[in-house]
Amino acid sequence: MEVVASLLNSLLAEPCRLLVRSIYGRIGNFLKSQKNFIALQKDIKPLLYLRDDLRQDLNEHERQGNLPRTQVEEWLRRADELEARVNTLLSIMSASGDSCRLRYKLSRKLVKMLMELKQLTEAGSCFENMLIVIDRPKKVEHIPGPSITGQKTASLNLSRIMDLLINDKVKRIGVCGMGGVGKSTLVKNLNNELNKMYSAQPFSVIIWATLSRDTNLRRIQIQIAERLNLQVKMEDSEERIGIRLHKRLEKEKRFLLILDDVWDAIDLDVLGVPRPEVHVGSKIILTSRSLDVCREMLTDINIEVNALNGEEAWELFYQHAGQVVEAENIKPFAEAVAKECGGLPLAITVVGASMRGKSMVALWKDALNALQRSVPLIKGIEDKVFNTLKWSYDSLQDEHIKSCFLFCCLYPEDSTIDVCELVRYWFSEGLLDECLNYEELENRGIAIVQSLRDSCLLEQGMLPNTVKLHDVVRDVCIWMVCSSQNEYRSLVRSGIGLTWISELDFLSSLKRVSFMNNKIESLPDCTMKCPEASTLLLSGNRNLETIPGSFLQGFQSLRILDLSGSKVKCLPSSLVKLGDLRALLLHHCVSLTEIPL
């Protein structure tokens, strides 16, 4: 028994001691609660004095143009938060009276709060005798990029934006234009021009952020934060970063935010940027290929950036291609190559650089031929130009709109496209809702045209109710529709002076065929095997007199046949076998005397 008793004592002794110690501790906390209550009331005051002194010092430093360190701001936030919790606890303790149960329940909170109070006071004391502010970021940072010096059109746009920056009624400015036209270059020059003015320019800080096709909000926030010398932690959420950015930007007297290459509208509140309508004097500039995006971003004024004129384009091409273009045997071809770039700075710089120093005429002829055939054989053209412009096409949301756009490349280069004619083509191909009446179809077609214009894929034509396709954009279209993978694979040979057609050009996978505005005199007298082709455009061939009966037999799915402006005298009987034909266009066929029934 003695052994058992001894064993029990040894087993129970330690737990009992721990239990007693815990009970004593809790009783001690309870008995000290009144003492701790008084200590909390007393010790909170030095912390609050310290906080108020630091805040006053910070305000003075901010007036001098400096900013608080992140850890100081965090300390002030914690001090404010602790004050609120202490006041709440003291109120509860005061109201508890002699309630032992409640005082026991709050006693542990008192102990923890006193420890936190001590730690916070010690941490804050370290700020008193050290620099508690960091230097402000530079007002403007130089951004490397090509100069627009000598480009009159771009310089005028730059001057216009500079004027808008001092116009109090304008808060948000959109800079629109097709890909590669020089939007980013323009605003980079604007930024650097403001950098030259430095003290004279009206903004306390100018922030540049580059976006991408897949709009990443956090990536934009980090760019802005880095520009403001604001540290961002990996674990910080977008919401948390947005709150901190907003708080930081509110301290700026006036800020200018430049958002380059915006593909989708951005919510400034979520981003963490004060609205310029509220933050007086601040402004936002954004560049985009989409006028719709500018509208959604509530821009007050949109500036359209257009292609360079002939003189400006040649000067830019000369800068990149070098003196070789001045050689007597090279210059005619160099000028033709430069013209094929359509005044598009991106195409001019890429093509010019690829031809730099090449003194063989054969190389220039080959480059010109490739550009005229819309074949990206020149180094850099496909990756840097064609694919860049294709992004605008890829961003179109509706497949029908994409098809409508690709139809435009069937027209010859530099064509003025009549909108009503284009809409009729679309309807005849089945690209518009067949349930709509004539007026509704016309309105829907006009809406699609406007959508393509807003995406900077179509341009305003020379005449009212007309549009045109930029030369390089047309090249990209032809490049896409000539691909074997394209759903709308097309044969485009319009406006290139052809006098005859080879049956070898016709593939069974073709969906659209265009020989518009050539000098074709006759068509192959054999069956073209194009069972999937829905469109055949032969308009504008003034010397074409005969349509062989066998020629149309292979176009079983044909919906559009355009012979307008030809000298065709009679139509073949095979025409009546085209059961899907919806549009037979015979405008200005003055020689036509016979139509099969």
mmCIF file of N, CA and C in Angstrom, residues 512-577:
data_model
loop_
_atom_site.group_PDB
_atom_site.id
_atom_site.type_symbol
_atom_site.label_atom_id
_atom_site.label_comp_id
_atom_site.label_asym_id
_atom_site.label_seq_id
_atom_site.Cartn_x
_atom_site.Cartn_y
_atom_site.Cartn_z
ATOM 1 N N ARG A 512 -14.375 33.020 -99.910
ATOM 2 C CA ARG A 512 -14.614 34.287 -100.589
ATOM 3 C C ARG A 512 -13.548 34.491 -101.663
ATOM 4 N N VAL A 513 -13.981 35.070 -102.799
ATOM 5 C CA VAL A 513 -13.062 35.321 -103.917
ATOM 6 C C VAL A 513 -13.307 36.738 -104.428
ATOM 7 N N SER A 514 -12.223 37.506 -104.564
ATOM 8 C CA SER A 514 -12.373 38.877 -105.056
ATOM 9 C C SER A 514 -11.338 39.188 -106.134
ATOM 10 N N PHE A 515 -11.855 39.543 -107.318
ATOM 11 C CA PHE A 515 -11.028 40.042 -108.419
ATOM 12 C C PHE A 515 -11.521 41.436 -108.816
ATOM 13 N N MET A 516 -11.987 42.202 -107.845
ATOM 14 C CA MET A 516 -12.535 43.533 -108.116
ATOM 15 C C MET A 516 -11.490 44.458 -108.759
ATOM 16 N N ASN A 517 -11.987 45.349 -109.625
ATOM 17 C CA ASN A 517 -11.186 46.454 -110.176
ATOM 18 C C ASN A 517 -9.863 46.007 -110.806
ATOM 19 N N ASN A 518 -9.966 45.054 -111.708
ATOM 20 C CA ASN A 518 -8.806 44.640 -112.495
ATOM 21 C C ASN A 518 -9.062 44.952 -113.972
ATOM 22 N N LYS A 519 -8.303 44.321 -114.841
ATOM 23 C CA LYS A 519 -8.467 44.509 -116.287
ATOM 24 C C LYS A 519 -8.712 43.169 -116.965
ATOM 25 N N ILE A 520 -9.408 42.322 -116.259
ATOM 26 C CA ILE A 520 -9.650 40.960 -116.750
ATOM 27 C C ILE A 520 -10.552 40.995 -117.991
ATOM 28 N N GLU A 521 -10.131 40.285 -119.008
ATOM 29 C CA GLU A 521 -10.885 40.249 -120.265
ATOM 30 C C GLU A 521 -11.696 38.968 -120.418
ATOM 31 N N SER A 522 -11.210 37.896 -119.806
ATOM 32 C CA SER A 522 -11.935 36.624 -119.923
ATOM 33 C C SER A 522 -11.700 35.772 -118.677
ATOM 34 N N LEU A 523 -12.611 34.823 -118.472
ATOM 35 C CA LEU A 523 -12.519 33.910 -117.341
ATOM 36 C C LEU A 523 -12.215 32.510 -117.848
ATOM 37 N N PRO A 524 -11.599 31.653 -117.041
ATOM 38 C CA PRO A 524 -11.295 30.282 -117.471
ATOM 39 C C PRO A 524 -12.560 29.531 -117.901
ATOM 40 N N ASP A 525 -12.484 28.884 -119.026
ATOM 41 C CA ASP A 525 -13.638 28.134 -119.524
ATOM 42 C C ASP A 525 -13.581 26.697 -118.989
ATOM 43 N N CYS A 526 -13.659 26.597 -117.695
ATOM 44 C CA CYS A 526 -13.640 25.292 -117.027
ATOM 45 C C CYS A 526 -14.309 25.451 -115.649
ATOM 46 N N THR A 527 -14.640 24.350 -115.061
ATOM 47 C CA THR A 527 -15.339 24.383 -113.774
ATOM 48 C C THR A 527 -14.356 24.638 -112.632
ATOM 49 N N MET A 528 -14.617 25.715 -111.892
ATOM 50 C CA MET A 528 -13.806 26.040 -110.717
ATOM 51 C C MET A 528 -14.372 25.277 -109.518
ATOM 52 N N LYS A 529 -13.598 24.451 -108.893
ATOM 53 C CA LYS A 529 -14.094 23.639 -107.784
ATOM 54 C C LYS A 529 -13.973 24.407 -106.468
ATOM 55 N N CYS A 530 -14.971 25.257 -106.243
ATOM 56 C CA CYS A 530 -15.040 26.044 -105.004
ATOM 57 C C CYS A 530 -16.401 25.815 -104.361
ATOM 58 N N PRO A 531 -16.666 24.605 -103.874
ATOM 59 C CA PRO A 531 -18.000 24.261 -103.388
ATOM 60 C C PRO A 531 -18.430 25.019 -102.139
ATOM 61 N N GLU A 532 -17.473 25.624 -101.407
ATOM 62 C CA GLU A 532 -17.814 26.313 -100.164
ATOM 63 C C GLU A 532 -17.837 27.823 -100.313
ATOM 64 N N ALA A 533 -17.447 28.340 -101.467
ATOM 65 C CA ALA A 533 -17.371 29.792 -101.663
ATOM 66 C C ALA A 533 -18.755 30.421 -101.648
ATOM 67 N N SER A 534 -18.889 31.483 -100.849
ATOM 68 C CA SER A 534 -20.181 32.171 -100.748
ATOM 69 C C SER A 534 -20.183 33.503 -101.488
ATOM 70 N N THR A 535 -18.984 34.035 -101.793
ATOM 71 C CA THR A 535 -18.894 35.353 -102.426
ATOM 72 C C THR A 535 -17.903 35.325 -103.586
ATOM 73 N N LEU A 536 -18.341 35.887 -104.723
ATOM 74 C CA LEU A 536 -17.468 36.036 -105.894
ATOM 75 C C LEU A 536 -17.643 37.457 -106.414
ATOM 76 N N LEU A 537 -16.582 38.266 -106.269
ATOM 77 C CA LEU A 537 -16.650 39.667 -106.677
ATOM 78 C C LEU A 537 -15.788 39.888 -107.915
ATOM 79 N N LEU A 538 -16.471 40.229 -109.028
ATOM 80 C CA LEU A 538 -15.797 40.507 -110.302
ATOM 81 C C LEU A 538 -16.108 41.919 -110.787
ATOM 82 N N SER A 539 -16.602 42.747 -109.924
ATOM 83 C CA SER A 539 -17.006 44.109 -110.308
ATOM 84 C C SER A 539 -15.792 44.950 -110.681
ATOM 85 N N GLY A 540 -16.027 45.948 -111.536
ATOM 86 C CA GLY A 540 -14.963 46.877 -111.918
ATOM 87 C C GLY A 540 -14.031 46.369 -112.985
ATOM 88 N N ASN A 541 -14.318 45.216 -113.590
ATOM 89 C CA ASN A 541 -13.506 44.706 -114.704
ATOM 90 C C ASN A 541 -14.172 45.145 -116.018
ATOM 91 N N ARG A 542 -13.825 46.304 -116.481
ATOM 92 C CA ARG A 542 -14.525 46.946 -117.594
ATOM 93 C C ARG A 542 -14.327 46.241 -118.932
ATOM 94 N N ASN A 543 -13.343 45.369 -118.996
ATOM 95 C CA ASN A 543 -13.092 44.668 -120.264
ATOM 96 C C ASN A 543 -13.693 43.269 -120.283
ATOM 97 N N LEU A 544 -14.312 42.877 -119.210
ATOM 98 C CA LEU A 544 -14.874 41.523 -119.141
ATOM 99 C C LEU A 544 -16.202 41.465 -119.898
ATOM 100 N N GLU A 545 -16.274 40.611 -120.909
ATOM 101 C CA GLU A 545 -17.465 40.550 -121.763
ATOM 102 C C GLU A 545 -18.230 39.234 -121.632
ATOM 103 N N THR A 546 -17.523 38.168 -121.245
ATOM 104 C CA THR A 546 -18.169 36.854 -121.272
ATOM 105 C C THR A 546 -17.963 36.101 -119.956
ATOM 106 N N ILE A 547 -19.031 35.428 -119.510
ATOM 107 C CA ILE A 547 -18.957 34.527 -118.362
ATOM 108 C C ILE A 547 -19.196 33.119 -118.867
ATOM 109 N N PRO A 548 -18.151 32.289 -119.016
ATOM 110 C CA PRO A 548 -18.348 30.925 -119.520
ATOM 111 C C PRO A 548 -19.320 30.145 -118.627
ATOM 112 N N GLY A 549 -20.181 29.345 -119.246
ATOM 113 C CA GLY A 549 -21.172 28.590 -118.485
ATOM 114 C C GLY A 549 -20.551 27.639 -117.488
ATOM 115 N N SER A 550 -19.384 27.066 -117.823
ATOM 116 C CA SER A 550 -18.750 26.095 -116.932
ATOM 117 C C SER A 550 -18.104 26.757 -115.712
ATOM 118 N N PHE A 551 -17.762 28.028 -115.855
ATOM 119 C CA PHE A 551 -17.015 28.722 -114.793
ATOM 120 C C PHE A 551 -17.775 28.711 -113.469
ATOM 121 N N LEU A 552 -19.093 28.969 -113.519
ATOM 122 C CA LEU A 552 -19.875 29.100 -112.291
ATOM 123 C C LEU A 552 -20.356 27.764 -111.727
ATOM 124 N N GLN A 553 -20.188 26.687 -112.464
ATOM 125 C CA GLN A 553 -20.754 25.408 -112.040
ATOM 126 C C GLN A 553 -20.134 24.878 -110.745
ATOM 127 N N GLY A 554 -18.903 25.270 -110.484
ATOM 128 C CA GLY A 554 -18.234 24.790 -109.259
ATOM 129 C C GLY A 554 -18.535 25.607 -108.024
ATOM 130 N N PHE A 555 -19.318 26.701 -108.188
ATOM 131 C CA PHE A 555 -19.655 27.562 -107.049
ATOM 132 C C PHE A 555 -21.059 27.223 -106.532
ATOM 133 N N GLN A 556 -21.236 25.997 -106.067
ATOM 134 C CA GLN A 556 -22.581 25.546 -105.676
ATOM 135 C C GLN A 556 -23.188 26.333 -104.513
ATOM 136 N N SER A 557 -22.350 26.895 -103.628
ATOM 137 C CA SER A 557 -22.850 27.576 -102.421
ATOM 138 C C SER A 557 -22.848 29.090 -102.554
ATOM 139 N N LEU A 558 -22.661 29.578 -103.764
ATOM 140 C CA LEU A 558 -22.517 31.015 -103.981
ATOM 141 C C LEU A 558 -23.769 31.775 -103.545
ATOM 142 N N ARG A 559 -23.547 32.831 -102.738
ATOM 143 C CA ARG A 559 -24.649 33.682 -102.266
ATOM 144 C C ARG A 559 -24.568 35.080 -102.872
ATOM 145 N N ILE A 560 -23.351 35.502 -103.223
ATOM 146 C CA ILE A 560 -23.152 36.840 -103.799
ATOM 147 C C ILE A 560 -22.332 36.712 -105.080
ATOM 148 N N LEU A 561 -22.870 37.277 -106.179
ATOM 149 C CA LEU A 561 -22.123 37.379 -107.438
ATOM 150 C C LEU A 561 -22.222 38.822 -107.901
ATOM 151 N N ASP A 562 -21.089 39.498 -107.936
ATOM 152 C CA ASP A 562 -21.074 40.910 -108.320
ATOM 153 C C ASP A 562 -20.309 41.075 -109.633
ATOM 154 N N LEU A 563 -21.057 41.482 -110.677
ATOM 155 C CA LEU A 563 -20.480 41.725 -112.003
ATOM 156 C C LEU A 563 -20.585 43.201 -112.388
ATOM 157 N N SER A 564 -20.866 44.042 -111.431
ATOM 158 C CA SER A 564 -21.094 45.466 -111.689
ATOM 159 C C SER A 564 -19.917 46.102 -112.426
ATOM 160 N N GLY A 565 -20.273 46.983 -113.392
ATOM 161 C CA GLY A 565 -19.240 47.729 -114.112
ATOM 162 C C GLY A 565 -18.522 46.932 -115.168
ATOM 163 N N SER A 566 -18.982 45.743 -115.493
ATOM 164 C CA SER A 566 -18.341 44.943 -116.549
ATOM 165 C C SER A 566 -19.079 45.147 -117.878
ATOM 166 N N LYS A 567 -18.535 44.578 -118.952
ATOM 167 C CA LYS A 567 -19.176 44.661 -120.269
ATOM 168 C C LYS A 567 -19.860 43.352 -120.652
ATOM 169 N N VAL A 568 -20.235 42.598 -119.645
ATOM 170 C CA VAL A 568 -20.898 41.319 -119.886
ATOM 171 C C VAL A 568 -22.160 41.541 -120.715
ATOM 172 N N LYS A 569 -22.325 40.756 -121.791
ATOM 173 C CA LYS A 569 -23.479 40.913 -122.684
ATOM 174 C C LYS A 569 -24.612 39.966 -122.315
ATOM 175 N N CYS A 570 -24.242 38.765 -121.865
ATOM 176 C CA CYS A 570 -25.284 37.822 -121.471
ATOM 177 C C CYS A 570 -24.759 36.965 -120.312
ATOM 178 N N LEU A 571 -25.697 36.462 -119.519
ATOM 179 C CA LEU A 571 -25.340 35.630 -118.387
ATOM 180 C C LEU A 571 -25.572 34.167 -118.727
ATOM 181 N N PRO A 572 -24.710 33.269 -118.268
ATOM 182 C CA PRO A 572 -24.835 31.855 -118.617
ATOM 183 C C PRO A 572 -26.049 31.211 -117.942
ATOM 184 N N SER A 573 -26.565 30.176 -118.569
ATOM 185 C CA SER A 573 -27.721 29.453 -118.022
ATOM 186 C C SER A 573 -27.378 28.736 -116.726
ATOM 187 N N SER A 574 -26.084 28.462 -116.484
ATOM 188 C CA SER A 574 -25.663 27.792 -115.248
ATOM 189 C C SER A 574 -25.975 28.638 -114.014
ATOM 190 N N LEU A 575 -26.255 29.918 -114.265
ATOM 191 C CA LEU A 575 -26.557 30.828 -113.163
ATOM 192 C C LEU A 575 -27.802 30.386 -112.388
ATOM 193 N N VAL A 576 -28.794 29.843 -113.121
ATOM 194 C CA VAL A 576 -30.059 29.478 -112.475
ATOM 195 C C VAL A 576 -29.902 28.270 -111.568
ATOM 196 N N LYS A 577 -28.774 27.562 -111.681
ATOM 197 C CA LYS A 577 -28.545 26.384 -110.841
ATOM 198 C C LYS A 577 -27.917 26.750 -109.499
#
